[in-house]
Amino acid sequence: MSVSFLVLLLGLLFHNGKAKVESQGCHSPDVERTAEEVLQQINQDRTDGYILTLNRLYDLSSTSNQEKSGSVYNLTIDVLETKCHSISKKPWKQCEVRGLGDIPVYGECQASVQVDAQVKLESYSCALREVAATAIVHVCPDCPTADNLNEPVIKETAKLALQKFNKESHLANYFALGNITKASSQWVVGPSYFVEFTVLETECSKETDFSELTHCQPMNCQFAHRGFCTGSHMTHEEAFKNMNPVGKDASSFQKAESVEVKCAIYEPQAATVEEQAQQLVAKAVSGHPEQHDHNHTHLHHHEHVHSVTQGSDVTVSNPKGLLGRIVFEPATPRSAPTASSCPSARRHNLGLRSPLL
């Protein structure tokens, strides 16, 4: 964030020594950029769930802080869930918003930030809920509907998808199921089930006998890889002809099943930090920067014991998920915005007949 922007923002917030919000309110491009930065910090703080995207700035206020310089800036941000899982750590602007066929989720986040030399997230609380199935059916009657994550058929779908991934991947170790995060079903040419789930790298290499896989434990190491998968299990009936005893054609049916899976496996943060530290050491030894191509097509192999060279300025960041919480709860009536010119315009409405909030 540029110094000129911060100066302008602080100018908007303060007048005659007292913090206040100017008439631009939620429509100020500078305040909107602050909301975008706040949402990025919320997503970085999270340890599970999906990355959230900004739908609109609903309300804002600010108060002076006697203990700290600058101002405490309070925002209410309407958000939508994206298709990116939090473990990807992607910027939310690079993530696709969930459509009506992807079990869309919406909600609002209350965030408090400290604004002085930079915008620093102090705390947040987000309340999310799924878009009602009745609202989706009116617009998209053929869209998949949400399923209970604990249904046996959903667990079986995730199991089959993971088996396919482990069988077809060229990774060194097997992966185990983490959490099933989304589930839906739809009738196509038969019952079809769709799941989204996380996976964890295990201690079992691909050399492990298949009969021993049930004993594979997740790798308890900061260098263990994690991933996010989408899978489907479709069952349909295929007709085929055979001859009956009197020589006439007769139709018979047999069940055919197909399983599809797609996974993204991510390098752990510790591995990235170690690589950066090694580059710093190499640079210090050689006396000149080296060029590296990081368009990796494989995962890095890491031993269980690692160390970062002392004296480097690269450190592993503190554990995430400490600044706030995200809960799923029904929508409740909320008061009108207190700031002038709020809320801002919605960026998405998902094609629904009525607004989300």
PDB file of N, CA, C and O in Angstrom, residues 63-129:
ATOM      1  N   THR A  63     -12.896   5.200  15.183  1.00  0.00           N
ATOM      2  CA  THR A  63     -12.756   5.868  16.472  1.00  0.00           C
ATOM      3  C   THR A  63     -11.280   6.099  16.747  1.00  0.00           C
ATOM      4  O   THR A  63     -10.421   5.359  16.301  1.00  0.00           O
ATOM      5  N   SER A  64     -10.969   7.176  17.524  1.00  0.00           N
ATOM      6  CA  SER A  64      -9.575   7.390  17.861  1.00  0.00           C
ATOM      7  C   SER A  64      -9.124   6.373  18.889  1.00  0.00           C
ATOM      8  O   SER A  64      -9.910   5.844  19.628  1.00  0.00           O
ATOM      9  N   ASN A  65      -7.831   6.111  18.836  1.00  0.00           N
ATOM     10  CA  ASN A  65      -7.232   5.155  19.756  1.00  0.00           C
ATOM     11  C   ASN A  65      -6.154   5.879  20.550  1.00  0.00           C
ATOM     12  O   ASN A  65      -5.140   6.291  20.009  1.00  0.00           O
ATOM     13  N   GLN A  66      -6.403   6.052  21.860  1.00  0.00           N
ATOM     14  CA  GLN A  66      -5.470   6.798  22.687  1.00  0.00           C
ATOM     15  C   GLN A  66      -4.176   6.035  22.936  1.00  0.00           C
ATOM     16  O   GLN A  66      -3.126   6.628  23.179  1.00  0.00           O
ATOM     17  N   GLU A  67      -4.236   4.712  22.912  1.00  0.00           N
ATOM     18  CA  GLU A  67      -3.066   3.893  23.207  1.00  0.00           C
ATOM     19  C   GLU A  67      -2.163   3.722  21.996  1.00  0.00           C
ATOM     20  O   GLU A  67      -0.979   3.490  22.134  1.00  0.00           O
ATOM     21  N   LYS A  68      -2.745   3.805  20.805  1.00  0.00           N
ATOM     22  CA  LYS A  68      -1.966   3.605  19.590  1.00  0.00           C
ATOM     23  C   LYS A  68      -2.146   4.805  18.673  1.00  0.00           C
ATOM     24  O   LYS A  68      -3.157   5.502  18.723  1.00  0.00           O
ATOM     25  N   SER A  69      -1.174   5.025  17.826  1.00  0.00           N
ATOM     26  CA  SER A  69      -1.306   6.085  16.834  1.00  0.00           C
ATOM     27  C   SER A  69      -2.290   5.647  15.763  1.00  0.00           C
ATOM     28  O   SER A  69      -2.541   4.464  15.575  1.00  0.00           O
ATOM     29  N   GLY A  70      -2.852   6.596  15.066  1.00  0.00           N
ATOM     30  CA  GLY A  70      -3.774   6.249  13.998  1.00  0.00           C
ATOM     31  C   GLY A  70      -5.183   6.080  14.505  1.00  0.00           C
ATOM     32  O   GLY A  70      -5.589   6.674  15.499  1.00  0.00           O
ATOM     33  N   SER A  71      -5.940   5.236  13.829  1.00  0.00           N
ATOM     34  CA  SER A  71      -7.356   5.083  14.137  1.00  0.00           C
ATOM     35  C   SER A  71      -7.757   3.622  14.083  1.00  0.00           C
ATOM     36  O   SER A  71      -7.171   2.835  13.341  1.00  0.00           O
ATOM     37  N   VAL A  72      -8.735   3.254  14.892  1.00  0.00           N
ATOM     38  CA  VAL A  72      -9.354   1.932  14.782  1.00  0.00           C
ATOM     39  C   VAL A  72     -10.494   2.060  13.794  1.00  0.00           C
ATOM     40  O   VAL A  72     -11.409   2.858  13.973  1.00  0.00           O
ATOM     41  N   TYR A  73     -10.433   1.257  12.754  1.00  0.00           N
ATOM     42  CA  TYR A  73     -11.345   1.360  11.623  1.00  0.00           C
ATOM     43  C   TYR A  73     -12.213   0.108  11.628  1.00  0.00           C
ATOM     44  O   TYR A  73     -11.705  -1.008  11.537  1.00  0.00           O
ATOM     45  N   ASN A  74     -13.535   0.252  11.798  1.00  0.00           N
ATOM     46  CA  ASN A  74     -14.453  -0.876  11.877  1.00  0.00           C
ATOM     47  C   ASN A  74     -15.245  -1.003  10.576  1.00  0.00           C
ATOM     48  O   ASN A  74     -15.863  -0.028  10.129  1.00  0.00           O
ATOM     49  N   LEU A  75     -15.215  -2.176   9.985  1.00  0.00           N
ATOM     50  CA  LEU A  75     -15.887  -2.409   8.705  1.00  0.00           C
ATOM     51  C   LEU A  75     -16.832  -3.591   8.793  1.00  0.00           C
ATOM     52  O   LEU A  75     -16.563  -4.574   9.498  1.00  0.00           O
ATOM     53  N   THR A  76     -17.936  -3.480   8.083  1.00  0.00           N
ATOM     54  CA  THR A  76     -18.829  -4.615   7.856  1.00  0.00           C
ATOM     55  C   THR A  76     -18.764  -4.934   6.367  1.00  0.00           C
ATOM     56  O   THR A  76     -19.122  -4.096   5.533  1.00  0.00           O
ATOM     57  N   ILE A  77     -18.284  -6.131   6.046  1.00  0.00           N
ATOM     58  CA  ILE A  77     -18.032  -6.515   4.661  1.00  0.00           C
ATOM     59  C   ILE A  77     -18.914  -7.697   4.293  1.00  0.00           C
ATOM     60  O   ILE A  77     -18.894  -8.732   4.968  1.00  0.00           O
ATOM     61  N   ASP A  78     -19.705  -7.556   3.242  1.00  0.00           N
ATOM     62  CA  ASP A  78     -20.479  -8.685   2.712  1.00  0.00           C
ATOM     63  C   ASP A  78     -19.571  -9.531   1.826  1.00  0.00           C
ATOM     64  O   ASP A  78     -18.867  -8.993   0.956  1.00  0.00           O
ATOM     65  N   VAL A  79     -19.585 -10.833   2.049  1.00  0.00           N
ATOM     66  CA  VAL A  79     -18.639 -11.718   1.367  1.00  0.00           C
ATOM     67  C   VAL A  79     -19.368 -12.881   0.697  1.00  0.00           C
ATOM     68  O   VAL A  79     -20.507 -13.218   1.041  1.00  0.00           O
ATOM     69  N   LEU A  80     -18.678 -13.496  -0.254  1.00  0.00           N
ATOM     70  CA  LEU A  80     -19.126 -14.721  -0.910  1.00  0.00           C
ATOM     71  C   LEU A  80     -17.989 -15.731  -0.868  1.00  0.00           C
ATOM     72  O   LEU A  80     -16.815 -15.368  -0.897  1.00  0.00           O
ATOM     73  N   GLU A  81     -18.351 -16.997  -0.809  1.00  0.00           N
ATOM     74  CA  GLU A  81     -17.342 -18.047  -0.815  1.00  0.00           C
ATOM     75  C   GLU A  81     -16.868 -18.305  -2.239  1.00  0.00           C
ATOM     76  O   GLU A  81     -17.646 -18.230  -3.197  1.00  0.00           O
ATOM     77  N   THR A  82     -15.568 -18.603  -2.390  1.00  0.00           N
ATOM     78  CA  THR A  82     -15.006 -18.945  -3.692  1.00  0.00           C
ATOM     79  C   THR A  82     -14.743 -20.444  -3.768  1.00  0.00           C
ATOM     80  O   THR A  82     -14.958 -21.180  -2.806  1.00  0.00           O
ATOM     81  N   LYS A  83     -14.218 -20.883  -4.907  1.00  0.00           N
ATOM     82  CA  LYS A  83     -13.880 -22.291  -5.089  1.00  0.00           C
ATOM     83  C   LYS A  83     -12.485 -22.634  -4.582  1.00  0.00           C
ATOM     84  O   LYS A  83     -12.089 -23.796  -4.602  1.00  0.00           O
ATOM     85  N   CYS A  84     -11.743 -21.624  -4.130  1.00  0.00           N
ATOM     86  CA  CYS A  84     -10.380 -21.849  -3.628  1.00  0.00           C
ATOM     87  C   CYS A  84     -10.408 -22.206  -2.143  1.00  0.00           C
ATOM     88  O   CYS A  84     -11.025 -21.495  -1.344  1.00  0.00           O
ATOM     89  N   HIS A  85      -9.734 -23.291  -1.789  1.00  0.00           N
ATOM     90  CA  HIS A  85      -9.625 -23.639  -0.380  1.00  0.00           C
ATOM     91  C   HIS A  85      -8.562 -22.769   0.278  1.00  0.00           C
ATOM     92  O   HIS A  85      -7.609 -22.321  -0.376  1.00  0.00           O
ATOM     93  N   SER A  86      -8.706 -22.545   1.572  1.00  0.00           N
ATOM     94  CA  SER A  86      -7.781 -21.662   2.283  1.00  0.00           C
ATOM     95  C   SER A  86      -6.341 -22.155   2.248  1.00  0.00           C
ATOM     96  O   SER A  86      -5.409 -21.347   2.307  1.00  0.00           O
ATOM     97  N   ILE A  87      -6.120 -23.470   2.140  1.00  0.00           N
ATOM     98  CA  ILE A  87      -4.745 -23.976   2.154  1.00  0.00           C
ATOM     99  C   ILE A  87      -3.980 -23.551   0.902  1.00  0.00           C
ATOM    100  O   ILE A  87      -2.756 -23.598   0.891  1.00  0.00           O
ATOM    101  N   SER A  88      -4.684 -23.111  -0.131  1.00  0.00           N
ATOM    102  CA  SER A  88      -3.997 -22.652  -1.340  1.00  0.00           C
ATOM    103  C   SER A  88      -3.327 -21.305  -1.129  1.00  0.00           C
ATOM    104  O   SER A  88      -2.362 -20.965  -1.817  1.00  0.00           O
ATOM    105  N   LYS A  89      -3.861 -20.502  -0.173  1.00  0.00           N
ATOM    106  CA  LYS A  89      -3.348 -19.161   0.126  1.00  0.00           C
ATOM    107  C   LYS A  89      -3.314 -18.262  -1.113  1.00  0.00           C
ATOM    108  O   LYS A  89      -2.483 -17.368  -1.228  1.00  0.00           O
ATOM    109  N   LYS A  90      -4.220 -18.487  -2.034  1.00  0.00           N
ATOM    110  CA  LYS A  90      -4.289 -17.643  -3.220  1.00  0.00           C
ATOM    111  C   LYS A  90      -4.900 -16.288  -2.870  1.00  0.00           C
ATOM    112  O   LYS A  90      -5.761 -16.193  -1.988  1.00  0.00           O
ATOM    113  N   PRO A  91      -4.508 -15.223  -3.549  1.00  0.00           N
ATOM    114  CA  PRO A  91      -5.208 -13.945  -3.383  1.00  0.00           C
ATOM    115  C   PRO A  91      -6.667 -14.109  -3.801  1.00  0.00           C
ATOM    116  O   PRO A  91      -6.964 -14.763  -4.808  1.00  0.00           O
ATOM    117  N   TRP A  92      -7.575 -13.526  -3.050  1.00  0.00           N
ATOM    118  CA  TRP A  92      -8.993 -13.779  -3.317  1.00  0.00           C
ATOM    119  C   TRP A  92      -9.428 -13.277  -4.688  1.00  0.00           C
ATOM    120  O   TRP A  92     -10.373 -13.798  -5.275  1.00  0.00           O
ATOM    121  N   LYS A  93      -8.731 -12.296  -5.233  1.00  0.00           N
ATOM    122  CA  LYS A  93      -9.101 -11.800  -6.557  1.00  0.00           C
ATOM    123  C   LYS A  93      -8.802 -12.815  -7.661  1.00  0.00           C
ATOM    124  O   LYS A  93      -9.292 -12.677  -8.783  1.00  0.00           O
ATOM    125  N   GLN A  94      -7.985 -13.830  -7.364  1.00  0.00           N
ATOM    126  CA  GLN A  94      -7.678 -14.868  -8.341  1.00  0.00           C
ATOM    127  C   GLN A  94      -8.620 -16.065  -8.240  1.00  0.00           C
ATOM    128  O   GLN A  94      -8.467 -17.046  -8.984  1.00  0.00           O
ATOM    129  N   CYS A  95      -9.589 -15.994  -7.341  1.00  0.00           N
ATOM    130  CA  CYS A  95     -10.475 -17.139  -7.081  1.00  0.00           C
ATOM    131  C   CYS A  95     -11.864 -16.908  -7.671  1.00  0.00           C
ATOM    132  O   CYS A  95     -12.411 -15.809  -7.589  1.00  0.00           O
ATOM    133  N   GLU A  96     -12.412 -17.970  -8.215  1.00  0.00           N
ATOM    134  CA  GLU A  96     -13.735 -17.914  -8.843  1.00  0.00           C
ATOM    135  C   GLU A  96     -14.836 -18.011  -7.796  1.00  0.00           C
ATOM    136  O   GLU A  96     -14.797 -18.864  -6.909  1.00  0.00           O
ATOM    137  N   VAL A  97     -15.818 -17.132  -7.903  1.00  0.00           N
ATOM    138  CA  VAL A  97     -16.967 -17.156  -6.996  1.00  0.00           C
ATOM    139  C   VAL A  97     -17.813 -18.395  -7.276  1.00  0.00           C
ATOM    140  O   VAL A  97     -18.005 -18.788  -8.430  1.00  0.00           O
ATOM    141  N   ARG A  98     -18.318 -19.014  -6.236  1.00  0.00           N
ATOM    142  CA  ARG A  98     -19.174 -20.192  -6.411  1.00  0.00           C
ATOM    143  C   ARG A  98     -20.488 -19.809  -7.083  1.00  0.00           C
ATOM    144  O   ARG A  98     -21.155 -18.863  -6.659  1.00  0.00           O
ATOM    145  N   GLY A  99     -20.851 -20.575  -8.118  1.00  0.00           N
ATOM    146  CA  GLY A  99     -22.113 -20.341  -8.806  1.00  0.00           C
ATOM    147  C   GLY A  99     -23.245 -21.125  -8.173  1.00  0.00           C
ATOM    148  O   GLY A  99     -23.076 -21.808  -7.161  1.00  0.00           O
ATOM    149  N   LEU A 100     -24.405 -21.057  -8.785  1.00  0.00           N
ATOM    150  CA  LEU A 100     -25.581 -21.715  -8.225  1.00  0.00           C
ATOM    151  C   LEU A 100     -25.426 -23.233  -8.177  1.00  0.00           C
ATOM    152  O   LEU A 100     -26.036 -23.888  -7.337  1.00  0.00           O
ATOM    153  N   GLY A 101     -24.610 -23.791  -9.072  1.00  0.00           N
ATOM    154  CA  GLY A 101     -24.422 -25.236  -9.084  1.00  0.00           C
ATOM    155  C   GLY A 101     -23.306 -25.714  -8.184  1.00  0.00           C
ATOM    156  O   GLY A 101     -22.982 -26.909  -8.175  1.00  0.00           O
ATOM    157  N   ASP A 102     -22.723 -24.799  -7.390  1.00  0.00           N
ATOM    158  CA  ASP A 102     -21.565 -25.151  -6.552  1.00  0.00           C
ATOM    159  C   ASP A 102     -21.832 -24.957  -5.069  1.00  0.00           C
ATOM    160  O   ASP A 102     -20.912 -24.750  -4.291  1.00  0.00           O
ATOM    161  N   ILE A 103     -23.091 -25.018  -4.659  1.00  0.00           N
ATOM    162  CA  ILE A 103     -23.482 -24.813  -3.258  1.00  0.00           C
ATOM    163  C   ILE A 103     -22.934 -23.472  -2.759  1.00  0.00           C
ATOM    164  O   ILE A 103     -22.036 -23.407  -1.915  1.00  0.00           O
ATOM    165  N   PRO A 104     -23.456 -22.366  -3.280  1.00  0.00           N
ATOM    166  CA  PRO A 104     -22.916 -21.044  -2.915  1.00  0.00           C
ATOM    167  C   PRO A 104     -23.158 -20.697  -1.447  1.00  0.00           C
ATOM    168  O   PRO A 104     -24.163 -21.089  -0.849  1.00  0.00           O
ATOM    169  N   VAL A 105     -22.212 -19.960  -0.897  1.00  0.00           N
ATOM    170  CA  VAL A 105     -22.259 -19.526   0.501  1.00  0.00           C
ATOM    171  C   VAL A 105     -22.024 -18.030   0.550  1.00  0.00           C
ATOM    172  O   VAL A 105     -21.196 -17.495  -0.195  1.00  0.00           O
ATOM    173  N   TYR A 106     -22.758 -17.349   1.411  1.00  0.00           N
ATOM    174  CA  TYR A 106     -22.611 -15.894   1.552  1.00  0.00           C
ATOM    175  C   TYR A 106     -22.628 -15.537   3.034  1.00  0.00           C
ATOM    176  O   TYR A 106     -22.930 -16.371   3.900  1.00  0.00           O
ATOM    177  N   GLY A 107     -22.306 -14.304   3.342  1.00  0.00           N
ATOM    178  CA  GLY A 107     -22.346 -13.861   4.731  1.00  0.00           C
ATOM    179  C   GLY A 107     -21.732 -12.492   4.889  1.00  0.00           C
ATOM    180  O   GLY A 107     -21.536 -11.760   3.914  1.00  0.00           O
ATOM    181  N   GLU A 108     -21.422 -12.145   6.156  1.00  0.00           N
ATOM    182  CA  GLU A 108     -20.844 -10.853   6.440  1.00  0.00           C
ATOM    183  C   GLU A 108     -19.731 -11.006   7.469  1.00  0.00           C
ATOM    184  O   GLU A 108     -19.777 -11.887   8.320  1.00  0.00           O
ATOM    185  N   CYS A 109     -18.740 -10.146   7.360  1.00  0.00           N
ATOM    186  CA  CYS A 109     -17.613 -10.126   8.285  1.00  0.00           C
ATOM    187  C   CYS A 109     -17.542  -8.770   8.981  1.00  0.00           C
ATOM    188  O   CYS A 109     -17.634  -7.727   8.329  1.00  0.00           O
ATOM    189  N   GLN A 110     -17.398  -8.805  10.295  1.00  0.00           N
ATOM    190  CA  GLN A 110     -17.117  -7.609  11.078  1.00  0.00           C
ATOM    191  C   GLN A 110     -15.618  -7.596  11.336  1.00  0.00           C
ATOM    192  O   GLN A 110     -15.075  -8.546  11.895  1.00  0.00           O
ATOM    193  N   ALA A 111     -14.939  -6.541  10.934  1.00  0.00           N
ATOM    194  CA  ALA A 111     -13.489  -6.485  11.072  1.00  0.00           C
ATOM    195  C   ALA A 111     -13.066  -5.176  11.714  1.00  0.00           C
ATOM    196  O   ALA A 111     -13.637  -4.113  11.447  1.00  0.00           O
ATOM    197  N   SER A 112     -12.053  -5.264  12.562  1.00  0.00           N
ATOM    198  CA  SER A 112     -11.465  -4.086  13.192  1.00  0.00           C
ATOM    199  C   SER A 112     -10.008  -4.013  12.781  1.00  0.00           C
ATOM    200  O   SER A 112      -9.270  -4.992  12.893  1.00  0.00           O
ATOM    201  N   VAL A 113      -9.589  -2.848  12.254  1.00  0.00           N
ATOM    202  CA  VAL A 113      -8.214  -2.697  11.779  1.00  0.00           C
ATOM    203  C   VAL A 113      -7.591  -1.442  12.375  1.00  0.00           C
ATOM    204  O   VAL A 113      -8.278  -0.473  12.711  1.00  0.00           O
ATOM    205  N   GLN A 114      -6.280  -1.506  12.516  1.00  0.00           N
ATOM    206  CA  GLN A 114      -5.508  -0.362  12.963  1.00  0.00           C
ATOM    207  C   GLN A 114      -4.901   0.321  11.745  1.00  0.00           C
ATOM    208  O   GLN A 114      -4.235  -0.323  10.935  1.00  0.00           O
ATOM    209  N   VAL A 115      -5.157   1.600  11.589  1.00  0.00           N
ATOM    210  CA  VAL A 115      -4.643   2.334  10.442  1.00  0.00           C
ATOM    211  C   VAL A 115      -3.667   3.397  10.918  1.00  0.00           C
ATOM    212  O   VAL A 115      -4.040   4.328  11.619  1.00  0.00           O
ATOM    213  N   ASP A 116      -2.395   3.230  10.604  1.00  0.00           N
ATOM    214  CA  ASP A 116      -1.403   4.279  10.831  1.00  0.00           C
ATOM    215  C   ASP A 116      -0.427   4.251   9.667  1.00  0.00           C
ATOM    216  O   ASP A 116      -0.710   4.760   8.597  1.00  0.00           O
ATOM    217  N   ALA A 117       0.731   3.605   9.842  1.00  0.00           N
ATOM    218  CA  ALA A 117       1.656   3.470   8.720  1.00  0.00           C
ATOM    219  C   ALA A 117       1.218   2.389   7.755  1.00  0.00           C
ATOM    220  O   ALA A 117       1.692   2.317   6.628  1.00  0.00           O
ATOM    221  N   GLN A 118       0.319   1.520   8.203  1.00  0.00           N
ATOM    222  CA  GLN A 118      -0.209   0.465   7.352  1.00  0.00           C
ATOM    223  C   GLN A 118      -1.582   0.056   7.863  1.00  0.00           C
ATOM    224  O   GLN A 118      -2.016   0.496   8.928  1.00  0.00           O
ATOM    225  N   VAL A 119      -2.258  -0.765   7.105  1.00  0.00           N
ATOM    226  CA  VAL A 119      -3.548  -1.309   7.525  1.00  0.00           C
ATOM    227  C   VAL A 119      -3.292  -2.661   8.174  1.00  0.00           C
ATOM    228  O   VAL A 119      -2.830  -3.592   7.528  1.00  0.00           O
ATOM    229  N   LYS A 120      -3.563  -2.781   9.459  1.00  0.00           N
ATOM    230  CA  LYS A 120      -3.296  -4.004  10.204  1.00  0.00           C
ATOM    231  C   LYS A 120      -4.581  -4.557  10.794  1.00  0.00           C
ATOM    232  O   LYS A 120      -5.253  -3.897  11.578  1.00  0.00           O
ATOM    233  N   LEU A 121      -4.924  -5.787  10.420  1.00  0.00           N
ATOM    234  CA  LEU A 121      -6.116  -6.440  10.942  1.00  0.00           C
ATOM    235  C   LEU A 121      -5.931  -6.751  12.418  1.00  0.00           C
ATOM    236  O   LEU A 121      -4.976  -7.417  12.813  1.00  0.00           O
ATOM    237  N   GLU A 122      -6.865  -6.275  13.258  1.00  0.00           N
ATOM    238  CA  GLU A 122      -6.813  -6.531  14.694  1.00  0.00           C
ATOM    239  C   GLU A 122      -7.679  -7.717  15.087  1.00  0.00           C
ATOM    240  O   GLU A 122      -7.265  -8.565  15.867  1.00  0.00           O
ATOM    241  N   SER A 123      -8.890  -7.795  14.565  1.00  0.00           N
ATOM    242  CA  SER A 123      -9.809  -8.888  14.893  1.00  0.00           C
ATOM    243  C   SER A 123     -10.907  -8.939  13.841  1.00  0.00           C
ATOM    244  O   SER A 123     -11.137  -7.971  13.111  1.00  0.00           O
ATOM    245  N   TYR A 124     -11.585 -10.086  13.765  1.00  0.00           N
ATOM    246  CA  TYR A 124     -12.703 -10.226  12.835  1.00  0.00           C
ATOM    247  C   TYR A 124     -13.636 -11.322  13.304  1.00  0.00           C
ATOM    248  O   TYR A 124     -13.267 -12.201  14.094  1.00  0.00           O
ATOM    249  N   SER A 125     -14.847 -11.281  12.816  1.00  0.00           N
ATOM    250  CA  SER A 125     -15.848 -12.312  13.065  1.00  0.00           C
ATOM    251  C   SER A 125     -16.741 -12.391  11.834  1.00  0.00           C
ATOM    252  O   SER A 125     -17.305 -11.376  11.417  1.00  0.00           O
ATOM    253  N   CYS A 126     -16.828 -13.572  11.251  1.00  0.00           N
ATOM    254  CA  CYS A 126     -17.633 -13.762  10.036  1.00  0.00           C
ATOM    255  C   CYS A 126     -18.756 -14.756  10.294  1.00  0.00           C
ATOM    256  O   CYS A 126     -18.539 -15.804  10.930  1.00  0.00           O
ATOM    257  N   ALA A 127     -19.934 -14.430   9.814  1.00  0.00           N
ATOM    258  CA  ALA A 127     -21.086 -15.321   9.886  1.00  0.00           C
ATOM    259  C   ALA A 127     -21.485 -15.704   8.461  1.00  0.00           C
ATOM    260  O   ALA A 127     -21.797 -14.825   7.649  1.00  0.00           O
ATOM    261  N   LEU A 128     -21.470 -16.999   8.165  1.00  0.00           N
ATOM    262  CA  LEU A 128     -21.743 -17.492   6.820  1.00  0.00           C
ATOM    263  C   LEU A 128     -22.946 -18.424   6.831  1.00  0.00           C
ATOM    264  O   LEU A 128     -23.295 -19.013   7.853  1.00  0.00           O
ATOM    265  N   ARG A 129     -23.568 -18.576   5.657  1.00  0.00           N
ATOM    266  CA  ARG A 129     -24.647 -19.560   5.489  1.00  0.00           C
ATOM    267  C   ARG A 129     -24.789 -19.891   4.006  1.00  0.00           C
ATOM    268  O   ARG A 129     -24.398 -19.090   3.139  1.00  0.00           O
TER     269      ARG A 129
END
